PDB file of C-alpha atoms and ligand atoms in Angstrom:
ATOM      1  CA  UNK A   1     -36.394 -24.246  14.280  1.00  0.00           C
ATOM      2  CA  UNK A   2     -35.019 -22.526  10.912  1.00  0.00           C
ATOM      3  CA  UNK A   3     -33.798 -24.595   8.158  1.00  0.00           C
ATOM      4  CA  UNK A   4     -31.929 -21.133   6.996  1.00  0.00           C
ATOM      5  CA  UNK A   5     -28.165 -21.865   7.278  1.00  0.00           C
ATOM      6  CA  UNK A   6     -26.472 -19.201   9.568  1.00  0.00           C
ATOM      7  CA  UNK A   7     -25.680 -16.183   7.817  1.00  0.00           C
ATOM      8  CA  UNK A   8     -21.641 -15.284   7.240  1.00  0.00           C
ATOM      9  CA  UNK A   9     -20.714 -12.082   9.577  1.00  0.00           C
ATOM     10  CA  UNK A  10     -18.263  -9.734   8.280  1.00  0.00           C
ATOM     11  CA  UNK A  11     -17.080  -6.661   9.410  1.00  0.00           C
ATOM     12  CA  UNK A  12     -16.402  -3.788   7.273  1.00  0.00           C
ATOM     13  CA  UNK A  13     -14.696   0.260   8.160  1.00  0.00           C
ATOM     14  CA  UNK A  14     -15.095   2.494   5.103  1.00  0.00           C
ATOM     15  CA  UNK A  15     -12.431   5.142   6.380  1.00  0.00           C
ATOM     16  CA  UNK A  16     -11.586   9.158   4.698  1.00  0.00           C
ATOM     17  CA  UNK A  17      -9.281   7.857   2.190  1.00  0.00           C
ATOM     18  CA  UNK A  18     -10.185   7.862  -1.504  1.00  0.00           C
ATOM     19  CA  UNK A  19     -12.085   5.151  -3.374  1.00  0.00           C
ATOM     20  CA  UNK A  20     -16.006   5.201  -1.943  1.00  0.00           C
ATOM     21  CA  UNK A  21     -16.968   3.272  -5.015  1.00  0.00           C
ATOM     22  CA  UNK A  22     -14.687   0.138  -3.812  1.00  0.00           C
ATOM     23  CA  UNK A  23     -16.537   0.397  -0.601  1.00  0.00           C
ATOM     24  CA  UNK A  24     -19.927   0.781  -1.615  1.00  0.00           C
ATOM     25  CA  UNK A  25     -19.525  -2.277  -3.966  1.00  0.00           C
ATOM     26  CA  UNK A  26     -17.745  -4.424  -1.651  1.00  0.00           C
ATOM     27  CA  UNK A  27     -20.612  -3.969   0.714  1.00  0.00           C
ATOM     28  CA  UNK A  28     -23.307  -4.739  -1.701  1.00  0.00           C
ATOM     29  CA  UNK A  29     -21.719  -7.733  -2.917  1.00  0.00           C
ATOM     30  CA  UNK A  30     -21.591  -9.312   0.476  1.00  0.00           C
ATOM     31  CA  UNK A  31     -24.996  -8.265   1.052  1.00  0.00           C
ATOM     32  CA  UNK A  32     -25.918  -9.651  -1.901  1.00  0.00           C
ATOM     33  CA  UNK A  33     -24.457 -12.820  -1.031  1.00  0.00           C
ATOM     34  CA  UNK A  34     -26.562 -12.790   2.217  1.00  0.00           C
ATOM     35  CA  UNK A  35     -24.318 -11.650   4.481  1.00  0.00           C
ATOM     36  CA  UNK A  36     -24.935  -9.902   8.182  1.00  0.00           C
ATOM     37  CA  UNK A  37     -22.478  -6.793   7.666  1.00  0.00           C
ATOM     38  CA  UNK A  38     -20.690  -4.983  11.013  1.00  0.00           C
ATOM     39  CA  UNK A  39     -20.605  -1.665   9.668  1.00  0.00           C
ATOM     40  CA  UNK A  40     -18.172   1.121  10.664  1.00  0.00           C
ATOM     41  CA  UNK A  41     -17.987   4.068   8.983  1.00  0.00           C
ATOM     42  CA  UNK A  42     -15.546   6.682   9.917  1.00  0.00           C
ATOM     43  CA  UNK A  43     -16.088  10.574  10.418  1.00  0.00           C
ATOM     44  CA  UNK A  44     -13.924  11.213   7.083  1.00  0.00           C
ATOM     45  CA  UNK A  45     -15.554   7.834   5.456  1.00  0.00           C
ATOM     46  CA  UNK A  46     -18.627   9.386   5.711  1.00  0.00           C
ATOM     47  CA  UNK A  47     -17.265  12.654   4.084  1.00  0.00           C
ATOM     48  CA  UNK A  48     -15.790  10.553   1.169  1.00  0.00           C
ATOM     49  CA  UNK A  49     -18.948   8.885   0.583  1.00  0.00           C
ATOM     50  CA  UNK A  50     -20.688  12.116  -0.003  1.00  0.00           C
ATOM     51  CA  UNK A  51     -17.914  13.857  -1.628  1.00  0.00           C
ATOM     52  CA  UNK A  52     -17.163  10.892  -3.776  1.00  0.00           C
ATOM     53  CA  UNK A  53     -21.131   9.681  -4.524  1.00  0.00           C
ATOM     54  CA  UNK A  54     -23.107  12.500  -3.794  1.00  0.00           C
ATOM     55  CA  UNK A  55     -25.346  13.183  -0.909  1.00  0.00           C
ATOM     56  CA  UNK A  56     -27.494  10.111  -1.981  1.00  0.00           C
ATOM     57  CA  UNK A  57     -24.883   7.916  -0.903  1.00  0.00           C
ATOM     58  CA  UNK A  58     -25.057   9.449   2.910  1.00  0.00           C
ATOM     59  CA  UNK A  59     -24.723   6.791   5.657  1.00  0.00           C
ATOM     60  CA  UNK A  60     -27.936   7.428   6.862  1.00  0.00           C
ATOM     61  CA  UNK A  61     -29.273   6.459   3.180  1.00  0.00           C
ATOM     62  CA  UNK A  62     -26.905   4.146   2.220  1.00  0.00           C
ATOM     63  CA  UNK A  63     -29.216   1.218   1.446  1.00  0.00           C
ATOM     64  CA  UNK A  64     -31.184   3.103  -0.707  1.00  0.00           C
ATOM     65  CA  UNK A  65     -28.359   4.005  -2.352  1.00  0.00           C
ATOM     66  CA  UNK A  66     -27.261   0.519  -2.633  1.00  0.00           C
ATOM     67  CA  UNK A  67     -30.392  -0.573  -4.247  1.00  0.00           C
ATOM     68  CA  UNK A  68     -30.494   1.908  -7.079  1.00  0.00           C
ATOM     69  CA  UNK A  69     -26.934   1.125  -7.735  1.00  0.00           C
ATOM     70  CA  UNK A  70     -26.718  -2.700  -7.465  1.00  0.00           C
ATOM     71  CA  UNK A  71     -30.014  -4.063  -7.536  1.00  0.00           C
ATOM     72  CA  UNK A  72     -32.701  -5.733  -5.254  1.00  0.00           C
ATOM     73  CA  UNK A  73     -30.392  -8.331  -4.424  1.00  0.00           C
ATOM     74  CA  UNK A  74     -28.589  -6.552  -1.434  1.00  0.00           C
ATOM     75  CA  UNK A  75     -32.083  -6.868   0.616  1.00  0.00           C
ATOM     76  CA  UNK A  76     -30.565 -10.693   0.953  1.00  0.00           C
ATOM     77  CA  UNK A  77     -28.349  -9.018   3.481  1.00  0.00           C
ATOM     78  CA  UNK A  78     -28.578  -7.076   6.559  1.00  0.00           C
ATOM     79  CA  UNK A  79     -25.984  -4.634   8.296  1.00  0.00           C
ATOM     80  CA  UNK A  80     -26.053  -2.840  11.464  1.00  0.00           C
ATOM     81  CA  UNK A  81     -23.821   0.631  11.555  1.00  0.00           C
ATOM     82  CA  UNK A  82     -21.801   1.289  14.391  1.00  0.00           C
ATOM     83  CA  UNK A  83     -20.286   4.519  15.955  1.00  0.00           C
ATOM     84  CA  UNK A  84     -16.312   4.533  15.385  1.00  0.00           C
ATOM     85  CA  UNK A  85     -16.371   5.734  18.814  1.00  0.00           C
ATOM     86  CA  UNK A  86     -18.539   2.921  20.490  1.00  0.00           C
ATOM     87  CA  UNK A  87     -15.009   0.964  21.739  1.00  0.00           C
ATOM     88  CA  UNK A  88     -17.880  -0.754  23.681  1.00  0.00           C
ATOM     89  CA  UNK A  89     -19.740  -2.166  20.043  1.00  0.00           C
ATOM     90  CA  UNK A  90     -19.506  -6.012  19.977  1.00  0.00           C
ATOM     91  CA  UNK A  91     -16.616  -6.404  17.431  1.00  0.00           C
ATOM     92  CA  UNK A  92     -14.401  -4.640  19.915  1.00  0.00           C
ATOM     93  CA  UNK A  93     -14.452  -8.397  21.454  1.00  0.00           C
ATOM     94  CA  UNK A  94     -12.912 -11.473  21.009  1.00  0.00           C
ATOM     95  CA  UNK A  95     -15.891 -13.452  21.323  1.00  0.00           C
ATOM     96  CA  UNK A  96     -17.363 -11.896  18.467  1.00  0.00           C
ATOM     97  CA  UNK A  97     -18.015 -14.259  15.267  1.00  0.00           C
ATOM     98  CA  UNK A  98     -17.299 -12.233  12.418  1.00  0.00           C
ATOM     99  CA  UNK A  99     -15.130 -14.708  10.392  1.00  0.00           C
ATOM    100  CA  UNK A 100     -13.312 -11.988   8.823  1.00  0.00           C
ATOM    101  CA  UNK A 101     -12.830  -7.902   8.236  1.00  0.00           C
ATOM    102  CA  UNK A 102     -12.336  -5.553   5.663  1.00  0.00           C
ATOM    103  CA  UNK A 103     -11.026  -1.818   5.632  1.00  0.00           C
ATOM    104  CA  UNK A 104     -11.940  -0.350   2.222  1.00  0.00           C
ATOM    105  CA  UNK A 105     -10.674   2.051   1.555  1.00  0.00           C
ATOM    106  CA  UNK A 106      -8.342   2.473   4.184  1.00  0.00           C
ATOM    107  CA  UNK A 107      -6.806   5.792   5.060  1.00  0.00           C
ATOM    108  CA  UNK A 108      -3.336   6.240   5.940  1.00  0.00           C
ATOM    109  CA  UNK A 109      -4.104   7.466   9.182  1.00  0.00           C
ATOM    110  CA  UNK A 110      -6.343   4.290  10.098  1.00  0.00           C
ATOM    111  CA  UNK A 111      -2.954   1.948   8.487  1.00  0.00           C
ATOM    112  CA  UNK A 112      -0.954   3.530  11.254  1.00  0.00           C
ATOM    113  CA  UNK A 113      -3.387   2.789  14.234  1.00  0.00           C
ATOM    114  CA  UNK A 114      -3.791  -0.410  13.122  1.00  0.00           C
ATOM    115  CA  UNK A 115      -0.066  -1.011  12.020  1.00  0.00           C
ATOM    116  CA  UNK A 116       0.718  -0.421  15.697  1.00  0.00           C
ATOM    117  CA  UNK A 117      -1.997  -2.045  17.778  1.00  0.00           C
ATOM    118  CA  UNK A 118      -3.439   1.736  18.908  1.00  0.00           C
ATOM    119  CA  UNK A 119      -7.235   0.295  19.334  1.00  0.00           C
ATOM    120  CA  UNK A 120      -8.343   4.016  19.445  1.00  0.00           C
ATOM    121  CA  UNK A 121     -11.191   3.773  17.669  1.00  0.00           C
ATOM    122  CA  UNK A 122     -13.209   0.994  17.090  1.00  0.00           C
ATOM    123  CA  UNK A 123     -12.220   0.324  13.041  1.00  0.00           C
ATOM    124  CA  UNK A 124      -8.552   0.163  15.148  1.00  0.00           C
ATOM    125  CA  UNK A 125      -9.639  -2.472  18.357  1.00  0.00           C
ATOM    126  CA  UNK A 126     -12.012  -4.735  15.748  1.00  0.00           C
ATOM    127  CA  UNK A 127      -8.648  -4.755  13.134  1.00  0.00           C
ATOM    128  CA  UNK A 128      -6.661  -5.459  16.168  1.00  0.00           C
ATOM    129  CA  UNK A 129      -9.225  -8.253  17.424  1.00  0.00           C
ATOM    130  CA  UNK A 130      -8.842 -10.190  14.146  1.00  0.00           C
ATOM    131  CA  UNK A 131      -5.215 -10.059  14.257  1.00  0.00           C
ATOM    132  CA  UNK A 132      -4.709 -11.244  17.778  1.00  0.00           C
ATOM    133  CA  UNK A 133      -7.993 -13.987  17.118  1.00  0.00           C
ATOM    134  CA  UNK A 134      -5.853 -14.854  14.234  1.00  0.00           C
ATOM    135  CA  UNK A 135      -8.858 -14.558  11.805  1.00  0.00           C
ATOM    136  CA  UNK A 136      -8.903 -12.604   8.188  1.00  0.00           C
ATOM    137  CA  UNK A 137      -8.101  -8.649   8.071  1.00  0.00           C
ATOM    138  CA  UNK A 138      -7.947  -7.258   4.374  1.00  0.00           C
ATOM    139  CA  UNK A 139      -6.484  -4.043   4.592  1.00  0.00           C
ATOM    140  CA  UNK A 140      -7.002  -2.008   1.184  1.00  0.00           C
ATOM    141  CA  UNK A 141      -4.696   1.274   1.556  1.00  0.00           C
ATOM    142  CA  UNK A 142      -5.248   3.748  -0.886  1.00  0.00           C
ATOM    143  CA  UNK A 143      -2.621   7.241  -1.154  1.00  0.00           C
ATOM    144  CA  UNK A 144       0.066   8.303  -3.667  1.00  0.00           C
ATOM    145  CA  UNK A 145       3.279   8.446  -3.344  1.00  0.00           C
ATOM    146  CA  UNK A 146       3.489   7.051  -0.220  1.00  0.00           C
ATOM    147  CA  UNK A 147       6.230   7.986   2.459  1.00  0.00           C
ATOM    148  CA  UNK A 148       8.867   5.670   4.282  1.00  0.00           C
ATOM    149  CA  UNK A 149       6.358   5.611   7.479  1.00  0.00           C
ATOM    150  CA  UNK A 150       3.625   4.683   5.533  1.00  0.00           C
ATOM    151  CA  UNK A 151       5.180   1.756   3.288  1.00  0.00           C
ATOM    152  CA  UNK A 152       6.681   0.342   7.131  1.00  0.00           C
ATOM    153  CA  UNK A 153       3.098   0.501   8.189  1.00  0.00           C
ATOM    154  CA  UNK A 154       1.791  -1.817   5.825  1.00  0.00           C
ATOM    155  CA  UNK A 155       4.872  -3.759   6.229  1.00  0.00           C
ATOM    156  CA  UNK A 156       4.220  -4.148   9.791  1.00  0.00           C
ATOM    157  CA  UNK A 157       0.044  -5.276   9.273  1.00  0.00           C
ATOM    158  CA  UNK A 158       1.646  -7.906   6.849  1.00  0.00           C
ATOM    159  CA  UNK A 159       3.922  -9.042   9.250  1.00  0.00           C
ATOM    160  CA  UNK A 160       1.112  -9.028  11.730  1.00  0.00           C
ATOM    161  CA  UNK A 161      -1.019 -11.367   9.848  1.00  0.00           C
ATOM    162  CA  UNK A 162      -2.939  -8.699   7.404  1.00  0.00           C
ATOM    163  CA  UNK A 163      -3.286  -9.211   4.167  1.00  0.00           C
ATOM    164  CA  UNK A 164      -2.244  -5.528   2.361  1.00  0.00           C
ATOM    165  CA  UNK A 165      -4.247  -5.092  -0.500  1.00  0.00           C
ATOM    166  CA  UNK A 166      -3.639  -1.655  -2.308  1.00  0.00           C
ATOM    167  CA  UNK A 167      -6.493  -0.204  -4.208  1.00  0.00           C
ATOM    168  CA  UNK A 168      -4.875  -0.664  -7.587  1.00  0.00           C
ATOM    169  CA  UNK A 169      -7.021  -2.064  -9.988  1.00  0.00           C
ATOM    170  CA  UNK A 170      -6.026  -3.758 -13.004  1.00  0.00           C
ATOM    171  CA  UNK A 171      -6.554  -2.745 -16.999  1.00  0.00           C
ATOM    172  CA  UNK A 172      -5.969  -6.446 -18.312  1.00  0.00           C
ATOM    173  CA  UNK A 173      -9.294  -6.601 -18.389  1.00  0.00           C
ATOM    174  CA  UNK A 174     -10.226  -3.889 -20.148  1.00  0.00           C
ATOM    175  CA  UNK A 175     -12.048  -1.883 -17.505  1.00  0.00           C
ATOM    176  CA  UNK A 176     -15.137   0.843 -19.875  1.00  0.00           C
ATOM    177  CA  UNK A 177     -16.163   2.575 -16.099  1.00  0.00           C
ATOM    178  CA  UNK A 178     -15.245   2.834 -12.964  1.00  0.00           C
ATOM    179  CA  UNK A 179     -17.513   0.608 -11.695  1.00  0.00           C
ATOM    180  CA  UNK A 180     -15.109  -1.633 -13.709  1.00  0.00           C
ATOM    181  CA  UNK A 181     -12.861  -1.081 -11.665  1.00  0.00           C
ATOM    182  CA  UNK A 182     -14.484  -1.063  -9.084  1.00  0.00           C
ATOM    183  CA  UNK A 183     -15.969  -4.713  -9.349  1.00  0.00           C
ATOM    184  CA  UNK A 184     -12.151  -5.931 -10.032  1.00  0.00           C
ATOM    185  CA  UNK A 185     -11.081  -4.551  -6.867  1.00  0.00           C
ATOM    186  CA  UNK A 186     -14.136  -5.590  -5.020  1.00  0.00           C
ATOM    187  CA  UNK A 187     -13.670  -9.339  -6.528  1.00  0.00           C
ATOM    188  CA  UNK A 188      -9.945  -9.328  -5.409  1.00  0.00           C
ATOM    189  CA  UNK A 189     -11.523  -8.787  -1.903  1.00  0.00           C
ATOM    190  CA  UNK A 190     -14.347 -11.401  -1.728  1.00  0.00           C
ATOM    191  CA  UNK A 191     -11.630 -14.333  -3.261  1.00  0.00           C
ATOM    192  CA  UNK A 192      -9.536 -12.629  -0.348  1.00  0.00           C
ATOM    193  CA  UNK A 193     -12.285 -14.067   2.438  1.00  0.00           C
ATOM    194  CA  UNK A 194     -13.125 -16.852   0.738  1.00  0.00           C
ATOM    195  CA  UNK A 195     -16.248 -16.096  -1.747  1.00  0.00           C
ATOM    196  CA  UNK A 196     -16.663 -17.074  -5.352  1.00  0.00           C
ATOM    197  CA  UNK A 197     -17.807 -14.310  -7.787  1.00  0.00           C
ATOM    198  CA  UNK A 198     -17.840 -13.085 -11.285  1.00  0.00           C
ATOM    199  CA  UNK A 199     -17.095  -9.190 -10.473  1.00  0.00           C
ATOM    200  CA  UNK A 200     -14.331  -9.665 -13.063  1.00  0.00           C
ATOM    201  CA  UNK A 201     -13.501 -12.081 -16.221  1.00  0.00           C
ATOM    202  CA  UNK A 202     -10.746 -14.330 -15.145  1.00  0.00           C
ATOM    203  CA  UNK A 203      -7.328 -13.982 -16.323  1.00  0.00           C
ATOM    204  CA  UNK A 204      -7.339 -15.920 -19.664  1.00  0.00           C
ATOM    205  CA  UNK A 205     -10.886 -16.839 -20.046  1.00  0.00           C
TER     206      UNK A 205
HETATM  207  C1  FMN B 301     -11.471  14.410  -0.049  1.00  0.00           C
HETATM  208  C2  FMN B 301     -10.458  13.704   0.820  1.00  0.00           C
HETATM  209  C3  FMN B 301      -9.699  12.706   0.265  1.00  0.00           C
HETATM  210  C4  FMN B 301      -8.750  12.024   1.052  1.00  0.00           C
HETATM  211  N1  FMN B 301      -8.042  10.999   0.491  1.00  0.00           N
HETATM  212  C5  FMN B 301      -7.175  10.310   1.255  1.00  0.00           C
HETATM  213  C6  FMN B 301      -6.482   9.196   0.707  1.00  0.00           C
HETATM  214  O1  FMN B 301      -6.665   8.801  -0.448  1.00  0.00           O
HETATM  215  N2  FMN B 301      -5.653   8.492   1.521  1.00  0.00           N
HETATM  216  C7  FMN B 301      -5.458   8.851   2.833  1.00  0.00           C
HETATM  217  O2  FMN B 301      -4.702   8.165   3.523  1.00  0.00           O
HETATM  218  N3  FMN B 301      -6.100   9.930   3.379  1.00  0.00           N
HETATM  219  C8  FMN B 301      -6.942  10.656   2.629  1.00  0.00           C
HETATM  220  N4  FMN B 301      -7.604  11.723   3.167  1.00  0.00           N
HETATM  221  C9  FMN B 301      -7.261  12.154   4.533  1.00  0.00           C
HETATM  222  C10 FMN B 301      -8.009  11.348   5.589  1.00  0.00           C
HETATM  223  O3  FMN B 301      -9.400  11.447   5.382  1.00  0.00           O
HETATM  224  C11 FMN B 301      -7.647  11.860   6.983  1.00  0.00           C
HETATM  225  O4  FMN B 301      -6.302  11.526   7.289  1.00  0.00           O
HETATM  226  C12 FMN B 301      -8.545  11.350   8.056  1.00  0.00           C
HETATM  227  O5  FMN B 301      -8.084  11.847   9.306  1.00  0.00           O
HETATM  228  C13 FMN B 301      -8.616   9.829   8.091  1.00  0.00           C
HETATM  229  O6  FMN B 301      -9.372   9.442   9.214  1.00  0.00           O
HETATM  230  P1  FMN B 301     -10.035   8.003   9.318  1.00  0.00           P
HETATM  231  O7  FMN B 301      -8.981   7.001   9.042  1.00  0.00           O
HETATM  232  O8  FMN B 301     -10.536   7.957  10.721  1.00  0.00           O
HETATM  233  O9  FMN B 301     -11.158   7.953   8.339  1.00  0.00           O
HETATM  234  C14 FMN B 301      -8.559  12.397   2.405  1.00  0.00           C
HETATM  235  C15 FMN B 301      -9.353  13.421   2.965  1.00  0.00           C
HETATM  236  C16 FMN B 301     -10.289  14.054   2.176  1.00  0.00           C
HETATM  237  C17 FMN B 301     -11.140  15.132   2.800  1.00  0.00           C
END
């Protein structure tokens, strides 16, 4: 038998909208805190990463990527990538055990599937799981200026249960780089699910 305490499961959809960085450092810090990631990475989420990081940041090299970026200590945690197509993937169940889920960023387009219980793709049905298993969805939109249908759409994943979390990052603490700002909005998604951190100074201290 393992003494090693069950590892956390979290699922996580990188979609096309802008703001790779948040994703990319959102999924090393729950690697590095040991989690087993669910993976999904859209068709226009993997154009972002590449158009945003460079072709080093490709899904098919991703961990690589996250090492030279973060450090050795994502190896603590493991992923496994999934097809936004496979509808048949595990996390298209309820009897999956991801305690929670995370769209970073998340593309207007993706909002609107979600917003409306669609569950055409599987970043839509595993969103759509959590809500109806009652469990965490973090929802981090990211557009400019955003139209009536849009702003409803968020209104109607909060309503749902979501928590909406636009990708606006705060200057209060004096952000030098993006991965600044970056780290804030990655630390306002961990406390989000539950995980301590230091991505950011607290507000006072
Ligand atoms: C370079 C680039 C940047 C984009 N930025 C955004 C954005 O910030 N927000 C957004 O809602 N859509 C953005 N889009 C459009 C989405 O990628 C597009 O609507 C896509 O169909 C979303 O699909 P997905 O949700 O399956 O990833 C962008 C597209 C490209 C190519």
């Amino acid at each position: 038998m393992s003494a090693e305490p069950p590892r956390d499961s979290i699922a996580l959809a990188i979609t096309g909208a802008s703001g790779a960085l948040y994703a990319t450092r959102t999924l090393a810090a729950l690697l590095e805190r040991r989690c087993h990631v669910e993976l999904i990475v859209t068709e226009y989420g993997r154009r972002l990463l590449r158009d945003e990081l460079g072709e080093a940041a490709a899904v098919d090299r991703l961990i690589d990527y996250l090492i030279g970026r973060y450090g050795e200590s994502v190896r603590q945690g493991s992923f496994t990538l999934y097809s936004n197509r496979d509808l048949g993937a595990k996390i298209a169940s309820g009897s999956q055990d991801c305690r929670a889920m995370i769209v970073v960023p998340c593309s207007m387009k993706t909002l609107a599937g979600i917003a409306h219980g669609l569950s055409r793709t599987l970043t839509e049905r595993a969103a759509d799981v959590m809500l109806k298993e009652r469990r965490p969805l973090v929802i981090v939109p990211r557009e400019t200026p955003m139209s009536l249908p849009q702003l409803r759409n968020m209104v109607l994943c909060a309503e749902a249960g979501a928590l909406v979390m636009p990708a606006m990052p705060a200057f209060y603490q004096m952000p030098k780089t993006l991965d600044d700002l970056a780290d804030f909005m990655a630390g306002k998604i961990l406390s989000a699910i539950g995980f301590s951190h230091e991505l950011y100074p607290r507000w006072g201290s």
